[in-house]
CSV table of C-alpha atoms and ligand atoms in Angstrom, one decimal:
chain,number,residue,atom,x,y,z
A,1,MET,CA,1.3,29.8,-9.4
A,2,LEU,CA,-2.1,28.1,-9.4
A,3,LEU,CA,-4.6,29.6,-6.3
A,4,ILE,CA,-7.9,26.9,-5.7
A,5,LYS,CA,-10.8,29.6,-4.0
A,6,ASN,CA,-13.4,28.7,-1.7
A,7,ALA,CA,-12.2,25.3,-0.4
A,8,ASN,CA,-13.0,23.5,2.8
A,9,VAL,CA,-10.1,21.1,3.3
A,10,PHE,CA,-10.0,17.7,5.4
A,11,ASN,CA,-6.4,17.5,6.4
A,12,GLY,CA,-5.9,14.3,6.4
A,13,HIS,CA,-6.0,14.3,10.7
A,14,ASP,CA,-8.5,16.1,12.3
A,15,ASN,CA,-12.3,14.9,12.5
A,16,THR,CA,-13.4,18.8,11.6
A,17,LEU,CA,-13.1,20.6,8.3
A,18,LEU,CA,-11.3,23.6,8.4
A,19,GLU,CA,-14.1,25.5,6.7
A,20,ALA,CA,-13.8,28.5,3.1
A,21,VAL,CA,-10.2,28.6,3.0
A,22,ASP,CA,-8.1,29.7,-0.5
A,23,ILE,CA,-4.9,27.7,-1.1
A,24,VAL,CA,-1.9,28.5,-2.9
A,25,ILE,CA,-0.1,25.7,-4.8
A,26,ASN,CA,4.0,27.1,-5.8
A,27,GLN,CA,4.7,24.1,-8.1
A,28,ASN,CA,4.8,20.9,-6.9
A,29,HIS,CA,4.0,22.1,-3.3
A,30,ILE,CA,1.4,23.7,-1.0
A,31,GLN,CA,2.6,27.4,-0.5
A,32,THR,CA,0.0,29.1,1.5
A,33,ILE,CA,-3.3,27.9,3.1
A,34,SER,CA,-5.3,30.9,3.8
A,35,HIS,CA,-8.6,31.9,5.5
A,36,GLN,CA,-8.2,35.7,4.4
A,37,PRO,CA,-9.2,35.4,0.3
A,38,ILE,CA,-6.7,35.8,-1.4
A,39,ASN,CA,-6.7,38.0,-5.0
A,40,ASP,CA,-7.0,36.2,-8.2
A,41,ALA,CA,-4.2,38.3,-9.8
A,42,GLY,CA,-1.3,37.6,-11.0
A,43,PHE,CA,-2.2,33.4,-10.6
A,44,GLU,CA,-1.3,31.2,-13.8
A,45,GLN,CA,-4.6,29.2,-12.8
A,46,VAL,CA,-7.7,29.9,-10.0
A,47,ILE,CA,-9.7,26.6,-9.4
A,48,ASP,CA,-13.6,28.1,-8.0
A,49,ALA,CA,-13.8,24.6,-5.3
A,50,ARG,CA,-17.5,26.0,-4.9
A,51,GLY,CA,-17.3,25.2,-1.2
A,52,HIS,CA,-15.9,21.6,-2.1
A,53,THR,CA,-13.6,19.8,0.0
A,54,VAL,CA,-9.9,19.5,-0.8
A,55,MET,CA,-8.4,16.2,1.0
A,56,PRO,CA,-5.2,14.6,0.4
A,57,GLY,CA,-4.5,12.2,-2.4
A,58,LEU,CA,-5.5,9.2,-1.3
A,59,ILE,CA,-2.6,6.5,-0.4
A,60,ASP,CA,-2.5,2.6,-0.8
A,61,ALA,CA,0.0,0.4,1.3
A,62,HIS,CA,-0.1,-2.5,-0.1
A,63,VAL,CA,-0.1,-3.0,-3.8
A,64,HIS,CA,0.8,-5.3,-6.3
A,65,ILE,CA,1.6,-3.3,-9.6
A,66,THR,CA,3.2,-6.0,-11.5
A,67,LEU,CA,1.0,-8.4,-10.3
A,68,SER,CA,-1.9,-8.0,-13.0
A,69,ALA,CA,-3.3,-11.5,-13.7
A,70,ALA,CA,-3.2,-14.6,-10.9
A,71,PRO,CA,0.5,-16.0,-10.6
A,72,HIS,CA,-0.1,-19.0,-12.9
A,73,VAL,CA,-1.1,-16.5,-16.1
A,74,LEU,CA,1.9,-13.8,-15.4
A,75,ASP,CA,4.1,-17.0,-15.8
A,76,THR,CA,3.0,-17.3,-19.7
A,77,MET,CA,3.6,-13.6,-20.2
A,78,THR,CA,6.9,-12.0,-21.3
A,79,ARG,CA,8.4,-9.4,-19.2
A,80,GLU,CA,7.3,-6.5,-21.8
A,81,GLU,CA,3.7,-7.8,-21.5
A,82,ILE,CA,3.9,-7.6,-17.6
A,83,ALA,CA,5.9,-4.0,-17.9
A,84,ILE,CA,2.9,-2.9,-20.3
A,85,ARG,CA,0.2,-4.2,-18.4
A,86,SER,CA,2.1,-2.3,-14.9
A,87,ALA,CA,1.9,1.1,-16.9
A,88,LYS,CA,-1.7,1.0,-17.2
A,89,ILE,CA,-2.3,-0.5,-13.9
A,90,ALA,CA,-0.7,2.6,-12.7
A,91,GLU,CA,-2.1,4.9,-14.7
A,92,GLY,CA,-6.0,3.5,-13.0
A,93,MET,CA,-4.8,4.0,-9.8
A,94,LEU,CA,-4.0,7.4,-9.9
A,95,MET,CA,-7.0,8.5,-11.8
A,96,ARG,CA,-9.2,6.8,-9.2
A,97,GLY,CA,-7.1,9.4,-6.4
A,98,PHE,CA,-4.4,7.3,-5.4
A,99,THR,CA,-1.4,9.4,-6.1
A,100,THR,CA,0.8,7.3,-3.8
A,101,VAL,CA,1.3,3.6,-3.2
A,102,ARG,CA,3.5,1.2,-1.6
A,103,ASP,CA,4.3,-1.6,-3.8
A,104,VAL,CA,5.2,-5.2,-1.7
A,105,ALA,CA,6.1,-7.3,-4.3
A,106,GLY,CA,7.0,-6.5,-7.6
A,107,ASN,CA,10.0,-5.2,-10.0
A,108,THR,CA,8.5,-1.5,-9.7
A,109,ILE,CA,11.6,0.4,-9.9
A,110,GLY,CA,12.1,1.3,-13.6
A,111,LEU,CA,7.7,2.4,-13.8
A,112,LYS,CA,7.9,4.8,-10.8
A,113,THR,CA,11.4,6.1,-12.1
A,114,ALA,CA,9.5,6.7,-15.4
A,115,ILE,CA,6.1,7.9,-13.9
A,116,ASP,CA,8.8,10.3,-11.5
A,117,SER,CA,9.9,12.0,-14.7
A,118,GLY,CA,7.0,12.1,-16.8
A,119,TYR,CA,7.5,8.9,-19.5
A,120,ALA,CA,4.0,7.1,-17.4
A,121,THR,CA,1.5,8.2,-15.8
A,122,GLY,CA,0.6,6.9,-12.3
A,123,PRO,CA,1.0,7.7,-8.6
A,124,ARG,CA,4.3,7.9,-6.8
A,125,ILE,CA,5.5,4.3,-6.2
A,126,PHE,CA,7.4,3.5,-3.0
A,127,PRO,CA,9.1,0.2,-3.9
A,128,SER,CA,10.1,-3.1,-2.0
A,129,GLN,CA,11.2,-4.7,-5.4
A,130,ALA,CA,11.3,-8.5,-4.4
A,131,ALA,CA,9.1,-9.9,-1.4
A,132,ILE,CA,11.8,-12.2,-0.2
A,133,SER,CA,11.4,-15.7,1.1
A,134,GLN,CA,12.9,-18.8,2.2
A,135,THR,CA,12.5,-22.0,-0.1
A,136,SER,CA,9.1,-22.9,0.3
A,137,GLY,CA,8.1,-20.0,1.5
A,138,HIS,CA,4.7,-17.5,0.3
A,139,SER,CA,7.1,-15.9,-2.6
A,140,ASP,CA,8.2,-19.9,-3.8
A,141,TYR,CA,6.1,-19.5,-6.8
A,142,ARG,CA,7.4,-22.0,-8.6
A,143,GLN,CA,3.8,-23.5,-9.8
A,144,ASN,CA,4.5,-27.8,-9.8
A,145,ARG,CA,6.8,-29.9,-8.3
A,146,GLY,CA,8.2,-30.6,-11.8
A,147,GLN,CA,10.3,-27.5,-10.9
A,148,GLN,CA,12.2,-28.9,-8.1
A,149,ARG,CA,15.9,-27.0,-7.8
A,150,ARG,CA,18.5,-29.2,-8.4
A,151,ASN,CA,21.7,-27.2,-9.5
A,152,GLY,CA,20.8,-24.3,-7.9
A,153,HIS,CA,17.9,-22.5,-8.7
A,154,GLU,CA,14.9,-23.2,-10.7
A,155,ASP,CA,12.9,-19.9,-10.4
A,156,SER,CA,8.9,-19.6,-12.0
A,157,PRO,CA,8.8,-17.4,-14.7
A,158,LEU,CA,7.2,-14.9,-12.6
A,159,MET,CA,9.6,-15.6,-9.7
A,160,LYS,CA,12.8,-14.5,-12.7
A,161,THR,CA,10.8,-10.6,-13.5
A,162,GLY,CA,12.4,-9.6,-10.3
A,163,ALA,CA,8.6,-10.0,-8.6
A,164,PHE,CA,10.0,-12.3,-6.2
A,165,ALA,CA,13.1,-13.4,-4.4
A,166,ILE,CA,14.6,-16.9,-2.5
A,167,ALA,CA,17.2,-16.8,0.5
A,168,ASP,CA,17.9,-19.2,2.7
A,169,GLY,CA,19.8,-18.8,6.1
A,170,ARG,CA,21.4,-15.2,7.8
A,171,SER,CA,23.9,-14.7,4.7
A,172,GLU,CA,21.8,-14.9,1.6
A,173,VAL,CA,18.7,-13.1,3.7
A,174,LEU,CA,21.3,-10.7,4.3
A,175,LYS,CA,22.3,-10.6,0.8
A,176,ALA,CA,19.0,-10.4,-0.7
A,177,VAL,CA,18.0,-7.3,1.2
A,178,ARG,CA,21.0,-5.2,0.4
A,179,GLU,CA,20.2,-6.5,-3.2
A,180,GLN,CA,16.8,-5.2,-2.9
A,181,LEU,CA,18.1,-1.7,-1.4
A,182,PHE,CA,20.9,-1.2,-4.2
A,183,MET,CA,18.0,-1.3,-6.6
A,184,GLY,CA,15.9,1.3,-4.4
A,185,ALA,CA,13.5,-0.1,-2.4
A,186,SER,CA,12.3,2.3,-0.4
A,187,GLN,CA,11.2,-0.4,2.3
A,188,ILE,CA,12.2,-4.7,2.4
A,189,LYS,CA,9.0,-6.9,2.3
A,190,ILE,CA,9.4,-10.2,3.2
A,191,MET,CA,7.5,-13.4,3.5
A,192,ALA,CA,7.4,-14.5,7.5
A,193,GLY,CA,4.5,-17.0,7.1
A,194,GLY,CA,2.3,-18.8,5.3
A,195,GLY,CA,0.2,-18.0,2.4
A,196,ALA,CA,-3.6,-18.0,1.4
A,197,SER,CA,-2.8,-17.0,-2.8
A,198,SER,CA,0.1,-20.1,-2.9
A,199,THR,CA,-0.5,-23.4,-3.8
A,200,PHE,CA,2.4,-25.5,-1.7
A,201,ASP,CA,2.5,-23.3,1.3
A,202,PRO,CA,-0.3,-23.9,4.4
A,203,LEU,CA,-1.1,-21.3,6.1
A,204,ASP,CA,0.0,-21.8,9.3
A,205,THR,CA,3.7,-22.4,8.5
A,206,LEU,CA,6.3,-20.2,10.4
A,207,GLN,CA,8.4,-19.2,7.8
A,208,TYR,CA,12.1,-17.7,8.6
A,209,THR,CA,13.7,-18.7,11.7
A,210,LEU,CA,14.5,-15.8,14.4
A,211,ASP,CA,17.6,-15.7,13.3
A,212,GLU,CA,16.5,-14.8,9.5
A,213,LEU,CA,14.3,-12.5,10.1
A,214,LYS,CA,16.6,-10.6,12.6
A,215,ALA,CA,19.2,-10.5,9.1
A,216,ALA,CA,16.3,-9.2,7.0
A,217,VAL,CA,15.9,-6.4,9.9
A,218,GLU,CA,19.8,-5.7,10.8
A,219,ALA,CA,20.4,-5.0,6.9
A,220,ALA,CA,17.0,-2.5,6.2
A,221,SER,CA,17.9,-0.9,9.6
A,222,ASP,CA,21.6,-0.9,8.4
A,223,TYR,CA,20.2,1.2,5.3
A,224,GLY,CA,17.7,3.6,7.4
A,225,THR,CA,14.8,1.6,6.6
A,226,TYR,CA,12.0,-0.7,7.9
A,227,VAL,CA,11.1,-4.6,7.3
A,228,ALA,CA,7.1,-5.3,5.9
A,229,ALA,CA,6.4,-9.1,6.5
A,230,HIS,CA,3.6,-11.0,5.0
A,231,ILE,CA,1.8,-12.4,8.6
A,232,HIS,CA,-1.1,-13.7,9.1
A,233,THR,CA,-0.8,-16.0,12.5
A,234,THR,CA,-0.5,-14.9,15.8
A,235,PRO,CA,2.7,-17.5,16.2
A,236,ALA,CA,4.9,-15.7,13.0
A,237,MET,CA,3.3,-12.7,14.4
A,238,LYS,CA,5.1,-13.5,17.7
A,239,ARG,CA,8.4,-14.4,16.1
A,240,ALA,CA,8.3,-11.4,13.7
A,241,ALA,CA,7.8,-8.9,16.8
A,242,GLU,CA,10.5,-10.4,18.4
A,243,ALA,CA,12.4,-9.8,15.1
A,244,GLY,CA,11.5,-5.8,14.8
A,245,ILE,CA,9.7,-6.2,11.7
A,246,MET,CA,7.6,-3.0,12.0
A,247,SER,CA,4.9,-3.2,9.2
A,248,PHE,CA,2.8,-6.5,9.5
A,249,GLU,CA,0.7,-6.9,6.4
A,250,HIS,CA,-2.6,-9.0,6.4
A,251,ALA,CA,-2.3,-9.8,10.6
A,252,THR,CA,-5.3,-11.7,10.1
A,253,ILE,CA,-5.5,-14.0,13.2
A,254,MET,CA,-4.7,-12.2,15.9
A,255,ASP,CA,-5.1,-13.1,19.9
A,256,ASP,CA,-5.1,-10.7,23.1
A,257,ASP,CA,-1.5,-11.5,23.1
A,258,ILE,CA,0.1,-10.4,19.9
A,259,ALA,CA,-2.6,-7.3,19.7
A,260,GLN,CA,-0.8,-6.0,22.8
A,261,ILE,CA,2.1,-6.5,21.7
A,262,ILE,CA,1.6,-4.5,18.1
A,263,LYS,CA,0.1,-2.3,20.4
A,264,GLU,CA,2.9,-1.7,22.9
A,265,LYS,CA,5.9,-1.9,19.9
A,266,GLY,CA,3.9,0.7,17.3
A,267,ILE,CA,3.9,-1.9,15.0
A,268,PHE,CA,1.4,-0.7,11.7
A,269,VAL,CA,-0.8,-3.1,11.3
A,270,ILE,CA,-2.1,-3.0,7.1
A,271,PRO,CA,-5.4,-5.4,7.1
A,272,SER,CA,-7.2,-5.9,3.2
A,273,TYR,CA,-11.0,-6.2,4.1
A,274,PHE,CA,-12.4,-5.7,0.8
A,275,THR,CA,-10.4,-7.7,-1.4
A,276,SER,CA,-10.6,-10.9,0.8
A,277,SER,CA,-14.8,-10.4,0.4
A,278,LEU,CA,-14.0,-10.6,-3.2
A,279,ILE,CA,-11.5,-13.8,-3.5
A,280,ALA,CA,-14.6,-14.8,-1.2
A,281,GLU,CA,-16.6,-14.8,-3.4
A,282,ARG,CA,-15.4,-16.3,-6.5
A,283,LYS,CA,-14.2,-13.0,-8.4
A,284,ILE,CA,-10.6,-12.8,-8.4
A,285,PRO,CA,-8.8,-15.8,-9.8
A,286,LEU,CA,-6.8,-18.1,-7.8
A,287,GLY,CA,-5.5,-21.5,-9.1
A,288,SER,CA,-7.5,-24.2,-6.9
A,289,GLU,CA,-10.0,-24.7,-4.4
A,290,SER,CA,-7.4,-25.1,-1.9
A,291,LEU,CA,-6.7,-21.3,-1.9
A,292,TYR,CA,-10.1,-20.2,-1.6
A,293,GLN,CA,-10.3,-22.0,1.1
A,294,LYS,CA,-7.4,-20.6,2.9
A,295,THR,CA,-8.8,-17.1,2.1
A,296,GLU,CA,-12.0,-17.8,3.4
A,297,ARG,CA,-10.9,-18.8,6.8
A,298,VAL,CA,-8.3,-15.7,6.6
A,299,GLY,CA,-11.2,-13.7,6.0
A,300,LYS,CA,-13.4,-14.2,9.1
A,301,ALA,CA,-10.8,-14.3,11.1
A,302,MET,CA,-9.6,-10.4,10.2
A,303,LEU,CA,-13.0,-9.7,11.2
A,304,LYS,CA,-12.4,-10.9,14.5
A,305,SER,CA,-8.9,-9.6,15.0
A,306,ALA,CA,-10.4,-6.0,14.1
A,307,GLU,CA,-12.2,-6.1,17.4
A,308,LEU,CA,-8.6,-6.9,19.3
A,309,ILE,CA,-7.4,-3.8,17.1
A,310,LYS,CA,-10.5,-1.7,18.5
A,311,LYS,CA,-10.2,-3.3,22.2
A,312,TYR,CA,-6.3,-2.5,22.3
A,313,GLU,CA,-6.8,1.0,20.7
A,314,ILE,CA,-4.1,0.2,17.7
A,315,GLU,CA,-3.6,3.3,16.3
A,316,ASN,CA,-1.1,2.3,13.7
A,317,LEU,CA,-3.3,1.2,10.9
A,318,CYS,CA,-2.7,1.7,7.3
A,319,PHE,CA,-5.1,1.0,4.1
A,320,GLY,CA,-4.2,-1.0,1.7
A,321,THR,CA,-5.8,-3.2,-0.8
A,322,ASP,CA,-3.7,-6.1,-1.6
A,323,CYS,CA,-5.4,-6.1,-5.3
A,324,VAL,CA,-4.0,-9.1,-7.2
A,325,GLY,CA,-5.5,-9.8,-11.0
A,326,ASP,CA,-6.6,-7.4,-13.9
A,327,LEU,CA,-7.8,-4.2,-14.6
A,328,VAL,CA,-11.3,-4.8,-13.2
A,329,VAL,CA,-9.6,-6.3,-9.8
A,330,HIS,CA,-7.5,-3.2,-9.6
A,331,ALA,CA,-10.3,-0.6,-10.2
A,332,THR,CA,-11.9,-1.9,-6.8
A,333,GLN,CA,-9.2,-0.4,-5.2
A,334,PRO,CA,-11.6,2.4,-3.9
A,335,HIS,CA,-14.2,-0.2,-1.7
A,336,GLU,CA,-11.7,-0.8,0.6
A,337,LEU,CA,-12.4,2.6,2.1
A,338,GLU,CA,-16.0,1.7,2.4
A,339,ALA,CA,-15.2,-1.9,4.1
A,340,ILE,CA,-12.5,0.3,6.6
A,341,GLU,CA,-16.0,2.6,7.3
A,342,LYS,CA,-18.2,-0.5,8.0
A,343,VAL,CA,-15.4,-2.1,10.5
A,344,PHE,CA,-14.3,0.8,11.8
A,345,ASP,CA,-15.5,4.0,10.8
A,346,THR,CA,-15.4,7.3,8.7
A,347,ILE,CA,-12.2,9.3,10.3
A,348,THR,CA,-10.3,6.2,10.9
A,349,ALA,CA,-10.5,5.0,6.9
A,350,LEU,CA,-9.7,8.4,5.7
A,351,ARG,CA,-6.7,8.7,8.6
A,352,MET,CA,-5.6,4.9,7.3
A,353,ALA,CA,-6.0,6.6,3.6
A,354,THR,CA,-3.8,9.4,4.2
A,355,SER,CA,-2.0,10.3,7.1
A,356,ASN,CA,-1.2,7.1,9.0
A,357,CYS,CA,0.4,5.8,5.7
A,358,ALA,CA,2.7,8.5,5.4
A,359,LYS,CA,4.1,8.0,9.3
A,360,LEU,CA,4.1,4.7,8.3
A,361,PHE,CA,6.4,5.4,4.8
A,362,ASN,CA,8.9,8.1,7.1
A,363,LEU,CA,10.2,4.8,8.8
A,364,SER,CA,12.1,4.5,5.1
A,365,THR,CA,14.2,7.8,6.5
A,366,TYR,CA,17.2,8.0,3.9
A,367,GLN,CA,15.8,5.1,1.6
A,368,HIS,CA,12.2,7.7,1.4
A,369,PRO,CA,12.0,8.5,-2.2
A,370,TYR,CA,10.3,12.1,-1.5
A,371,GLN,CA,11.9,14.0,0.9
A,372,GLU,CA,11.0,17.7,-0.1
A,373,GLY,CA,7.8,17.9,1.5
A,374,LYS,CA,5.4,16.2,3.8
A,375,LEU,CA,2.6,13.4,1.9
A,376,GLY,CA,-0.9,12.1,3.1
A,377,GLU,CA,-1.8,15.7,4.6
A,378,ILE,CA,-3.0,19.3,3.5
A,379,SER,CA,-0.4,21.6,4.8
A,380,GLU,CA,1.7,24.4,3.9
A,381,GLY,CA,4.8,23.0,2.4
A,382,ALA,CA,3.1,19.4,1.9
A,383,TYR,CA,3.1,18.1,-1.4
A,384,ALA,CA,0.7,19.7,-3.7
A,385,ASP,CA,-0.7,15.7,-4.1
A,386,LEU,CA,-4.7,16.6,-3.8
A,387,LEU,CA,-8.6,15.7,-4.6
A,388,ILE,CA,-11.2,18.3,-4.6
A,389,ILE,CA,-14.2,16.2,-3.6
A,390,GLU,CA,-18.1,17.2,-3.9
A,391,GLY,CA,-19.5,16.4,-0.6
A,392,ASN,CA,-17.5,16.2,2.6
A,393,PRO,CA,-16.0,12.8,3.3
A,394,LEU,CA,-16.0,13.1,7.2
A,395,GLU,CA,-20.0,12.5,7.1
A,396,GLY,CA,-19.2,9.4,4.9
A,397,VAL,CA,-16.2,7.9,2.1
A,398,ALA,CA,-19.0,7.2,-0.2
A,399,CYS,CA,-17.9,10.6,-1.8
A,400,VAL,CA,-14.7,9.8,-1.9
A,401,THR,CA,-14.7,6.5,-3.9
A,402,GLN,CA,-17.3,7.8,-6.4
A,403,ALA,CA,-15.5,8.9,-9.9
A,404,ASP,CA,-18.2,11.6,-10.5
A,405,LYS,CA,-17.7,12.8,-6.7
A,406,GLN,CA,-13.7,13.1,-7.6
A,407,LYS,CA,-14.2,16.9,-9.1
A,408,VAL,CA,-10.3,17.0,-9.3
A,409,ILE,CA,-7.5,14.7,-9.1
A,410,MET,CA,-3.6,16.4,-8.4
A,411,LYS,CA,-0.6,15.1,-8.1
A,412,ASP,CA,3.0,16.7,-7.5
A,413,GLY,CA,1.5,19.9,-8.3
A,414,VAL,CA,-0.2,18.5,-11.9
A,415,ILE,CA,-3.6,18.3,-12.7
A,416,TYR,CA,-4.8,14.7,-13.8
A,417,LYS,CA,-8.1,16.0,-13.8
A,418,ASN,CA,-10.2,18.5,-13.3
A,419,THR,CA,-14.4,18.5,-13.9
A,420,LEU,CA,-14.6,21.5,-12.1
A,421,CYS,CA,-13.8,24.3,-14.9
B,1,ZN,ZN1,0.2,-9.0,-0.9
C-alpha cells in the first residue's frame, strides 16, 4: 500500500481541481481519495505531494512505436533491430509521462506483452497490429515500381515485419481483419484514403469501396471492437462514416456536412497538429519533396477543420501525435499538448490526452486489454496510472510537458520516476 499526501487532483474530466486530498494506492489501483488526512502508519511508502497536482497518466491515441525511422530506412533494417529500437521508443514514451498508447500500424503485440509482464519498460499498448489497405493504398509501402507484383505478393521489407497488410475485396478484407484480431489487435486500423507520407497514392484518392469498408467494420464489430481509419478528405470521410467507422485519424480536410455527420454519429477525431508543423518545417525526414507538399496542404486544412470542430461542438476528440521517426522525433510527443491548447483551450487539451482517449478505447469491449480498472482518470477503482505535476495543469499545459515539472510517473502502481523524495 502506498499513500500520496497533500495533493490537488485534476481528475481527467473536471475544469476544477480537487484540493488537499490524500490518495491510497493498493497494488495497481487507486483505492481511496480522501478529503480527510490519512494516517501514514502501516503504509509501505508515503509520498508527500507538497500541494502539487496529481493527474492521470497521459494517453496518446495515435503512435507508431515500430516506425522508428522513415519507411525507406526501416526497409534496410532487420526485424531484430526494429524490435530493439521499438523497445527504446516505448520506454521514452513512459518516461515522458505517457502511461497508455494506442499503436495504429505495427507488430507491437510482442512488445506489449513483454511490457505487461515486466520484460520491457513502456506504456500500456492498445495494438492494432498491421494497418490494412488496398493494393496501391496508404499501407502499400513498396518503395519503387520495380517491386511490381507478378506472382503473389511482393511486399517491401517493412511490410513483411507486420506493420502493414494488403487486402483487396470483401473476402480478403474480412480475412485480414480477423488475422489482426487473432494476433491480439484491440482495434482495427485501415487506410481509407490517400496518404501524405506514402509515395504513390495521391491525397485525394478514395481507398476501399463502401463494401470493403463495411466488411472491415463487420469483422471488427463481430469481435466487439471498432475500426480506426487513416483518412484526410471529406469524400473519404463520408464513405467511412456510412460504413460505420468510429475513429477518424487525421480527418484534416472537412466541410460543414461531414463535421455535422461526425457530431451526429459520435465519431472520434484524432488530429495531429504538432507533427504536421514539424514536417512542414522539414524536421521529419520524408522520402521526397512531393511528400512534403502533400503534408503542407494537410497541415493548413487541419487548422480550418479545427474551426468546424468548434462550430459543431465535436467533443469526441483524442490526443494523437503520429510521430514517425527516431528518438529525437518521438521526444516531441508532449508538444502536441501545447499545439492543441493553442488551437482549442487548456481543458480540451487535457481531456483529449486523458479521459477522452479512455472513452474511445472502451469501444474495444472484449478486445480491451485492460479491463480491471478505468484508464485516463483519477477516481477510486481506476488503475494507478498517474503523474504528480509541479503546477496547476488547468492554468496551462506547459507544466505537464516539461520533464522537470513531472515529479512522479506511476504506471500500474509502479513508480518509474520520483524526484519528490
Ligand atoms: Zn499515423
